[in-house]
Amino acid sequence: MFFERIKTPGIAQVAYILAADGDALVVDPCRDVQRYLTILQNSSLRLRYVVQTHRHEDFEMGGAALRQLTGAEIVAGKHDIFRHADVRLGDGETLQLGTLTLRALHTPGHTPESMCYAIYLAANPELAWGVFTGDALFIGDTGRTDLPAADKAVENAGRLYDALHDKVFPLGDQTLVFPAHGAGSACGGQVADRDDSTIGIERVSNAAATMGREAFVRYKGHEQHARPPYFRVMEQVNLDGGRALDERPVPWLPPQSFRELSQTGVVIDTREAEAFAGGHIASAYSIWLAGLSRYGGWITDPVSLYLVVDEPGQLHEARLALARIGHDNVAGALANGFSAWRAAGQAIETSGTITPAQLNAASGHYTVLDVREAGEFEAGHIPAAQHVFVGELAHWLGEMALDTDTPLAVTCSVGHRSSFGVSILKRHGYSNVSNLLGGMTAWHRLGLPIDRPGT
Amino acid sequence: MFFERIKTPGIAQVAYILAADGDALVVDPCRDVQRYLTILQNSSLRLRYVVQTHRHEDFEMGGAALRQLTGAEIVAGKHDIFRHADVRLGDGETLQLGTLTLRALHTPGHTPESMCYAIYLAANPELAWGVFTGDALFIGDTGRTDLPAADKAVENAGRLYDALHDKVFPLGDQTLVFPAHGAGSACGGQVADRDDSTIGIERVSNAAATMGREAFVRYKGHEQHARPPYFRVMEQVNLDGGRALDERPVPWLPPQSFRELSQTGVVIDTREAEAFAGGHIASAYSIWLAGLSRYGGWITDPVSLYLVVDEPGQLHEARLALARIGHDNVAGALANGFSAWRAAGQAIETSGTITPAQLNAASGHYTVLDVREAGEFEAGHIPAAQHVFVGELAHWLGEMALDTDTPLAVTCSVGHRSSFGVSILKRHGYSNVSNLLGGMTAWHRLGLPIDRPGT
Amino acid sequence: MFFERIKTPGIAQVAYILAADGDALVVDPCRDVQRYLTILQNSSLRLRYVVQTHRHEDFEMGGAALRQLTGAEIVAGKHDIFRHADVRLGDGETLQLGTLTLRALHTPGHTPESMCYAIYLAANPELAWGVFTGDALFIGDTGRTDLPAADKAVENAGRLYDALHDKVFPLGDQTLVFPAHGAGSACGGQVADRDDSTIGIERVSNAAATMGREAFVRYKGHEQHARPPYFRVMEQVNLDGGRALDERPVPWLPPQSFRELSQTGVVIDTREAEAFAGGHIASAYSIWLAGLSRYGGWITDPVSLYLVVDEPGQLHEARLALARIGHDNVAGALANGFSAWRAAGQAIETSGTITPAQLNAASGHYTVLDVREAGEFEAGHIPAAQHVFVGELAHWLGEMALDTDTPLAVTCSVGHRSSFGVSILKRHGYSNVSNLLGGMTAWHRLGLPIDRPGT
Amino acid sequence: MFFERIKTPGIAQVAYILAADGDALVVDPCRDVQRYLTILQNSSLRLRYVVQTHRHEDFEMGGAALRQLTGAEIVAGKHDIFRHADVRLGDGETLQLGTLTLRALHTPGHTPESMCYAIYLAANPELAWGVFTGDALFIGDTGRTDLPAADKAVENAGRLYDALHDKVFPLGDQTLVFPAHGAGSACGGQVADRDDSTIGIERVSNAAATMGREAFVRYKGHEQHARPPYFRVMEQVNLDGGRALDERPVPWLPPQSFRELSQTGVVIDTREAEAFAGGHIASAYSIWLAGLSRYGGWITDPVSLYLVVDEPGQLHEARLALARIGHDNVAGALANGFSAWRAAGQAIETSGTITPAQLNAASGHYTVLDVREAGEFEAGHIPAAQHVFVGELAHWLGEMALDTDTPLAVTCSVGHRSSFGVSILKRHGYSNVSNLLGGMTAWHRLGLPIDRPGT
């Protein structure tokens, strides 16, 4: 038996390779499939199936690419949405992989078509060894239930609760839990930062198990999650299992070419917040490298993307991070990084940084914008801070009558999203904008004043 | 300035990346272009040109693939054969790459269209820094002149001599020499096993310089080189700059499937000679891994290829080695190697091995087949040995009236090509065949009797 | 939280890195510690503790090396044998690692000092998340109980049963199981070939849970396990946590030097069985690369070791495999492999191979030696085969009055251990020895006659 | 024949491995010798000799470490300083390596003991194939001559000129040149940025060849080179061939521990200039990663070093960069980088950035400090700029009576050294300090006013 987790950072995604007797299946692959193929190749495994738990909305799927390259069959549930699947399993139906048995469990709630797949070893055909839970059950959380329709979130939370209690928890405490996402996913807000769990552990630590149905439905049905616009694109392309990755190299552009070409597109600067503040290209978005998959999806301008990275090796990573959420329009990267821009005498802008102590001392002077998600804001924020999620900041600015000279301090949890916020504000003409370094994490640690609305 | 040699083993090929001011060119790339792109990407270089010295016959070219992926232009000479080039340089014409200048030199002889490209630094525009010599000038040798037409080898040797003396040697002793092949190439038999040389060094050590014209023409014009049948395919596909690499993974097949599927194809066993002798699949060809590019081209059966490798990681290497000579028809590999075949109880054949001492002691008993190239045989061989080049062995057997029970000892230089020979003999029904371990190298070291026809 | 398994092939060993809040511990590291340090370094983790479950006998431990390099403290139980530990935990005592808690469980039976360590997350301080079980509980098996003293195996089996039932199984079905060994270990014969399990899964599939006490004690107390002589060395060096790895490179020796120097030592040929049969150096032991850690420990000649490997890169692996079992006396390797030996005209020996069909057809002609472990032999063997475990073959030959001309066929499961056996027989002067290709696996698949003594 | 260049960035150093017939030598290795051993191991080469051109002053040598690990002999000249060498060659004496011959050439001038070694192939024993030139001859430059004694620079320039003209240039135009340093070395200011050259190319492009003796002596004897204080340490440790590398991992420290421990040491922040400006730890030095080997040598506080890096993987690189110049006192690194510091609410300082356009517009307002080397300053600088080399800035500040409130703009070539300068100024209490982004490179490109003292 062969079993391996393959994690994708940025979208906090986990795919799995399971194999027995030389035959393998991959569960929920991303579209950059070469890494799965390398593992299969190095272990002399032949890919037979790509197993899909549901149509993902937060990343582009790799099923179609794997089928194309290997001839593997796509396995999914019976819901209409899986029209492109080769093998469709109804609730309770099984699939054999060597000596292993997969049993399909229909577990709607996150999405109507969501499936889990319990795994049984030959030696104990009655007792589940593990279960692929997709976005139904995470470690410490469940999938969000607002995706199919925001106004059905409560109803879907009930469905999810029932599916888990009727089909997944009964697999028994001994069952290993293999979800599609880990901590930091856009599909669940409270996912624990560990990779190994069992049904028994979830039964005492997961709200879906420790709460009663009513409480859970209320809690889960009213969670507030951001919904980046690229989700709509994923909904379409994933109907057919995702598109093949564009493997053409992104051209490196010297400063002058970069400046000229990027006029008709959008610059994304992937350096850290302090580097962006110390000097950047006018109109650039600031999205740190590890946040590209999560926040790049909020940029919807249907235009070419031009990247600034710290090291040449990061271009591949940045481009993959964008491709994973379907952004294939990376048209160039700044050759030799920002120091080349600097040395070319190209125009440079700076933005401000401010420490918690400084902001606290000058609190009256600044309008504080807190760009975290609503739930984070509600759990405690700087007194008088205004809340607007960074993904909605551009839209919000259009509706506000804020003076562009207003001294603004932008905050989030540690300073990454606030740098994105600063860059959006500068694009909209706000000139006096500072990033609160360390954000609310530092603010809390320093014991500075907090407003907790609920208390 | 950026300069890097990128060697391809098996075909003993060398490509070059040269760059200045962020702009790069690649000289004579193979079709597995990803490795060139990785270098360019990691050094923030933009590919502007693919420079071709000539239409290669011994490997499939990567120009078209690079143009397709990067938009680079293909640079070549003015000969008709370069109809697909974007930039065509006549003799003496130049191309600028940042501060560097390339000057085209038409140097026919190896092939009619062969070009060299001298490189000049901005600081010394009159003095060549280096020269890309393609297959015109190797280190210690020149390209063979029999390829355009065997009966024009002498004439072409004269053309090559003139081109080198008129255009290449006059670049001056200081000029660095960058040829397209190193030692072990099918395009030249006496290439030295070092990578660095200069015109000055070649002028005292290369036959093209140390011999007079007449002597050189006689020597080079009568060299005997094998001409594997795949050369004809390369001649066609390289007209358009080669085809893109097939990236689909080769399926691993368990023994039973491997046996069944390979019935309609050909098995190539890439293990070492001793391993093949100790146990192998019936009808398999024995071609050691490092020899696949060189000897795989003699297998012309228009069928699927099935591979036996020692380690899973070698499949990629084996498949690339075949793809580089245009063999894209690898249809499967034996999962978990020969030990899986063994453990499955599949039929196994063995063949004999014999040491020089044993053969010498029993010399009357064996018919000795020497499967090296003609020149090697003529320089010294076992008394009474018959010569037939391994690539022509199958054809030769068809014409011979050799009894299939005859005890045969097969030899080459160290035992690789003779293992290929053994496998061909076994395919033709010869049952009593032994590989001379250590071949003529060991025979010589042991001071055993040698026939030298020329002396 | 950070958790990673680090497997060591050959000894089927698993070490673990567990970390929380930047502080890490390593459980049961091998002496080649650089790989653990690399993981820690890349994840910005600081090593605080090396946790030892017991004094291992089958590999040299890395605790002392890690303490020396990092200043980490060694954590173990209170038994006298752990005299070198910095932190000694009694049964039930706990250790804090950031927000995680480790609780020590004294679980004697495999060895008197054996400890397990249950892991608790801050959120559920009463419910174990996982347990490091050392050699007390494997997946599908338990540690052997004959190591402290063969005549106490039954008594120790009882102790182990009690410890598991009193302390480990009560941790609950949800508990993840993290043992020190996987399938193929010398410490347990029936370990399952999967890495993930829980107490709940073991409770229905592990003999220690499914059998009653009496049956288990009888079964486990009478298991027959080989005990390689190097275990005695490990017992000594591991008292102090093992020795640092010798990092000096092994010199590559050309054939003539290799031959001369190895006269005073022992040659180990790590190539596959067929390659060894096809040609090898006189007196060489044949131990395939992946079997070096497992079978190299049977070579006790207190002399230098000289290695033959297929590829230069394998020398590092071969040397590590030997170092892991304490063999630091590798004095040289054959430069450029067996083909260099061949080409140098050095003396070569061959040995026979035979297929199951051939042996079955000529069964009367051969004395069959089955060199597997006793339990494997008893489960079914070739009629009239004699049993002697490969590790005891040399000793056994000394006591036998076997004619060195006797035609011998040697078998094991697939042909690796039998190749080791063939090489031992040849060292003892037996000249007519053949390796049964595919061994009993192939024999079974072909449906050839089997003796099953117990039936 | 085997030949490979192994470059070490930061010190722009080149070591060489040359091998024939399985025997290898390494020329001028650095103390991090594992990379040389890996190359030797992968090519089945045995190290016989470490060849030293001279006692290097700019990096710690690896000869002693290689001798210790492999038993290789150290080869050098006859000067007293090479007392630790095993083989000492006088001028003209030769060493055999397989079929290759090395001929020693005593070439004093850079240092009194400097040797070159010409390489001859067996086929042409009279004609040099290449020459290891150490610091005597670089590509486009020669070694500095002020190291033995600043007041003997002129005299030594004459010696160097004579040695090159008497012994090196006569090797002939065809000779490949293999120097110990490339562009960016502290041992020569005008080294060309290419790796391949020949005597013939140098003869038309190197001042040592194109100038007459008198002109060269004047030019080279009056060059101004910085001499970092660590050179004195190298002079001592290299007498014995350098020390072994400290392989113990550097501990990652969380912000609070980092702050406390680093109080008694020195913090080096390796992030880019903009990041440093946007936020940094008080009193930290700013030295960008690639500049650590070059500028870290100016920090002489005999105290522990604490590092801030962008990515965990950079710690290894940073530590090696310091170890290469003998700084073994790295005592800790900031775990999870500056964003952890930020999030911990630790105190953060910022510094200013200014663009060329801004500075030009406000020129009267700022005192401009140009921290490049004297030669760079003299070739053109901002009008009214004061010059002080960054390495001497701390000393210079002690002698100046500059008001700590003075608005200072610091410049260098592109902004790296000026960031180091900014950090030194801040350590000395200067509060109003800005880094000129893009430095003189940008200033020139924008066509802003320049003072050229010599014109």
GROMACS .gro file of N, CA and C in nm, chain C residues 365-412:
model
  144
 1275HIS      N    1   1.800  -3.379  -0.937
 1275HIS     CA    2   1.940  -3.349  -0.960
 1275HIS      C    3   2.000  -3.253  -0.856
 1276TYR      N    4   1.915  -3.166  -0.803
 1276TYR     CA    5   1.965  -3.059  -0.716
 1276TYR      C    6   1.934  -3.081  -0.568
 1277THR      N    7   2.028  -3.044  -0.484
 1277THR     CA    8   1.997  -3.025  -0.344
 1277THR      C    9   1.950  -2.881  -0.329
 1278VAL      N   10   1.828  -2.867  -0.278
 1278VAL     CA   11   1.771  -2.733  -0.266
 1278VAL      C   12   1.795  -2.680  -0.125
 1279LEU      N   13   1.857  -2.563  -0.117
 1279LEU     CA   14   1.875  -2.495   0.012
 1279LEU      C   15   1.780  -2.375   0.018
 1280ASP      N   16   1.696  -2.373   0.119
 1280ASP     CA   17   1.603  -2.261   0.137
 1280ASP      C   18   1.658  -2.175   0.249
 1281VAL      N   19   1.700  -2.051   0.215
 1281VAL     CA   20   1.773  -1.968   0.312
 1281VAL      C   21   1.686  -1.861   0.377
 1282ARG      N   22   1.554  -1.878   0.367
 1282ARG     CA   23   1.465  -1.781   0.433
 1282ARG      C   24   1.464  -1.805   0.584
 1283GLU      N   25   1.386  -1.721   0.655
 1283GLU     CA   26   1.375  -1.742   0.800
 1283GLU      C   27   1.287  -1.864   0.825
 1284ALA      N   28   1.302  -1.918   0.945
 1284ALA     CA   29   1.235  -2.043   0.978
 1284ALA      C   30   1.083  -2.035   0.955
 1285GLY      N   31   1.025  -1.924   0.996
 1285GLY     CA   32   0.880  -1.911   0.983
 1285GLY      C   33   0.836  -1.915   0.838
 1286GLU      N   34   0.911  -1.854   0.753
 1286GLU     CA   35   0.877  -1.855   0.610
 1286GLU      C   36   0.888  -1.996   0.555
 1287PHE      N   37   0.992  -2.065   0.593
 1287PHE     CA   38   1.012  -2.202   0.546
 1287PHE      C   39   0.896  -2.291   0.589
 1288GLU      N   40   0.858  -2.275   0.715
 1288GLU     CA   41   0.752  -2.361   0.769
 1288GLU      C   42   0.618  -2.337   0.703
 1289ALA      N   43   0.598  -2.217   0.653
 1289ALA     CA   44   0.470  -2.187   0.590
 1289ALA      C   45   0.457  -2.251   0.452
 1290GLY      N   46   0.562  -2.318   0.405
 1290GLY     CA   47   0.555  -2.382   0.274
 1290GLY      C   48   0.686  -2.374   0.201
 1291HIS      N   49   0.734  -2.489   0.149
 1291HIS     CA   50   0.863  -2.490   0.081
 1291HIS      C   51   0.867  -2.599  -0.025
 1292ILE      N   52   0.971  -2.598  -0.102
 1292ILE     CA   53   0.989  -2.698  -0.207
 1292ILE      C   54   1.012  -2.835  -0.141
 1293PRO      N   55   0.946  -2.936  -0.189
 1293PRO     CA   56   0.964  -3.068  -0.129
 1293PRO      C   57   1.112  -3.106  -0.126
 1294ALA      N   58   1.154  -3.158  -0.012
 1294ALA     CA   59   1.292  -3.204   0.008
 1294ALA      C   60   1.393  -3.092   0.024
 1295ALA      N   61   1.347  -2.969   0.020
 1295ALA     CA   62   1.441  -2.858   0.044
 1295ALA      C   63   1.493  -2.863   0.186
 1296GLN      N   64   1.619  -2.827   0.203
 1296GLN     CA   65   1.674  -2.816   0.336
 1296GLN      C   66   1.669  -2.670   0.378
 1297HIS      N   67   1.647  -2.647   0.507
 1297HIS     CA   68   1.640  -2.509   0.552
 1297HIS      C   69   1.765  -2.469   0.629
 1298VAL      N   70   1.817  -2.356   0.593
 1298VAL     CA   71   1.916  -2.291   0.676
 1298VAL      C   72   1.907  -2.142   0.646
 1299PHE      N   73   1.887  -2.061   0.751
 1299PHE     CA   74   1.874  -1.917   0.731
 1299PHE      C   75   2.006  -1.862   0.677
 1300VAL      N   76   1.996  -1.772   0.581
 1300VAL     CA   77   2.115  -1.722   0.513
 1300VAL      C   78   2.219  -1.667   0.609
 1301GLY      N   79   2.172  -1.605   0.718
 1301GLY     CA   80   2.266  -1.548   0.814
 1301GLY      C   81   2.346  -1.656   0.886
 1302GLU      N   82   2.291  -1.777   0.892
 1302GLU     CA   83   2.361  -1.886   0.961
 1302GLU      C   84   2.424  -1.985   0.864
 1303LEU      N   85   2.420  -1.952   0.736
 1303LEU     CA   86   2.468  -2.047   0.635
 1303LEU      C   87   2.617  -2.080   0.653
 1304ALA      N   88   2.697  -1.978   0.677
 1304ALA     CA   89   2.841  -2.001   0.688
 1304ALA      C   90   2.869  -2.097   0.805
 1305HIS      N   91   2.805  -2.071   0.915
 1305HIS     CA   92   2.821  -2.157   1.033
 1305HIS      C   93   2.776  -2.300   1.004
 1306TRP      N   94   2.663  -2.311   0.939
 1306TRP     CA   95   2.601  -2.440   0.905
 1306TRP      C   96   2.693  -2.521   0.814
 1307LEU      N   97   2.755  -2.450   0.718
 1307LEU     CA   98   2.843  -2.522   0.624
 1307LEU      C   99   2.960  -2.585   0.699
 1308GLY      N  100   3.006  -2.517   0.801
 1308GLY     CA  101   3.116  -2.570   0.879
 1308GLY      C  102   3.081  -2.703   0.944
 1309GLU      N  103   2.951  -2.721   0.970
 1309GLU     CA  104   2.909  -2.842   1.039
 1309GLU      C  105   2.862  -2.952   0.944
 1310MET      N  106   2.840  -2.917   0.820
 1310MET     CA  107   2.789  -3.014   0.724
 1310MET      C  108   2.903  -3.088   0.657
 1311ALA      N  109   2.873  -3.202   0.607
 1311ALA     CA  110   2.974  -3.275   0.530
 1311ALA      C  111   2.928  -3.283   0.384
 1312LEU      N  112   2.892  -3.165   0.331
 1312LEU     CA  113   2.840  -3.156   0.195
 1312LEU      C  114   2.956  -3.158   0.096
 1313ASP      N  115   2.941  -3.234  -0.009
 1313ASP     CA  116   3.044  -3.238  -0.113
 1313ASP      C  117   3.041  -3.106  -0.191
 1314THR      N  118   3.158  -3.045  -0.213
 1314THR     CA  119   3.158  -2.915  -0.280
 1314THR      C  120   3.119  -2.924  -0.428
 1315ASP      N  121   3.107  -3.043  -0.481
 1315ASP     CA  122   3.061  -3.057  -0.620
 1315ASP      C  123   2.910  -3.075  -0.630
 1316THR      N  124   2.845  -3.098  -0.517
 1316THR     CA  125   2.700  -3.119  -0.520
 1316THR      C  126   2.630  -3.007  -0.595
 1317PRO      N  127   2.543  -3.040  -0.688
 1317PRO     CA  128   2.463  -2.934  -0.752
 1317PRO      C  129   2.364  -2.876  -0.651
 1318LEU      N  130   2.380  -2.747  -0.624
 1318LEU     CA  131   2.295  -2.682  -0.524
 1318LEU      C  132   2.208  -2.577  -0.591
 1319ALA      N  133   2.080  -2.576  -0.553
 1319ALA     CA  134   1.992  -2.466  -0.594
 1319ALA      C  135   1.952  -2.393  -0.467
 1320VAL      N  136   1.973  -2.262  -0.467
 1320VAL     CA  137   1.945  -2.184  -0.346
 1320VAL      C  138   1.822  -2.099  -0.371
 1321THR      N  139   1.734  -2.094  -0.271
 1321THR     CA  140   1.612  -2.015  -0.291
 1321THR      C  141   1.579  -1.932  -0.168
 1322CYS      N  142   1.504  -1.826  -0.193
 1322CYS     CA  143   1.447  -1.746  -0.083
 1322CYS      C  144   1.311  -1.700  -0.132
   0.00000   0.00000   0.00000
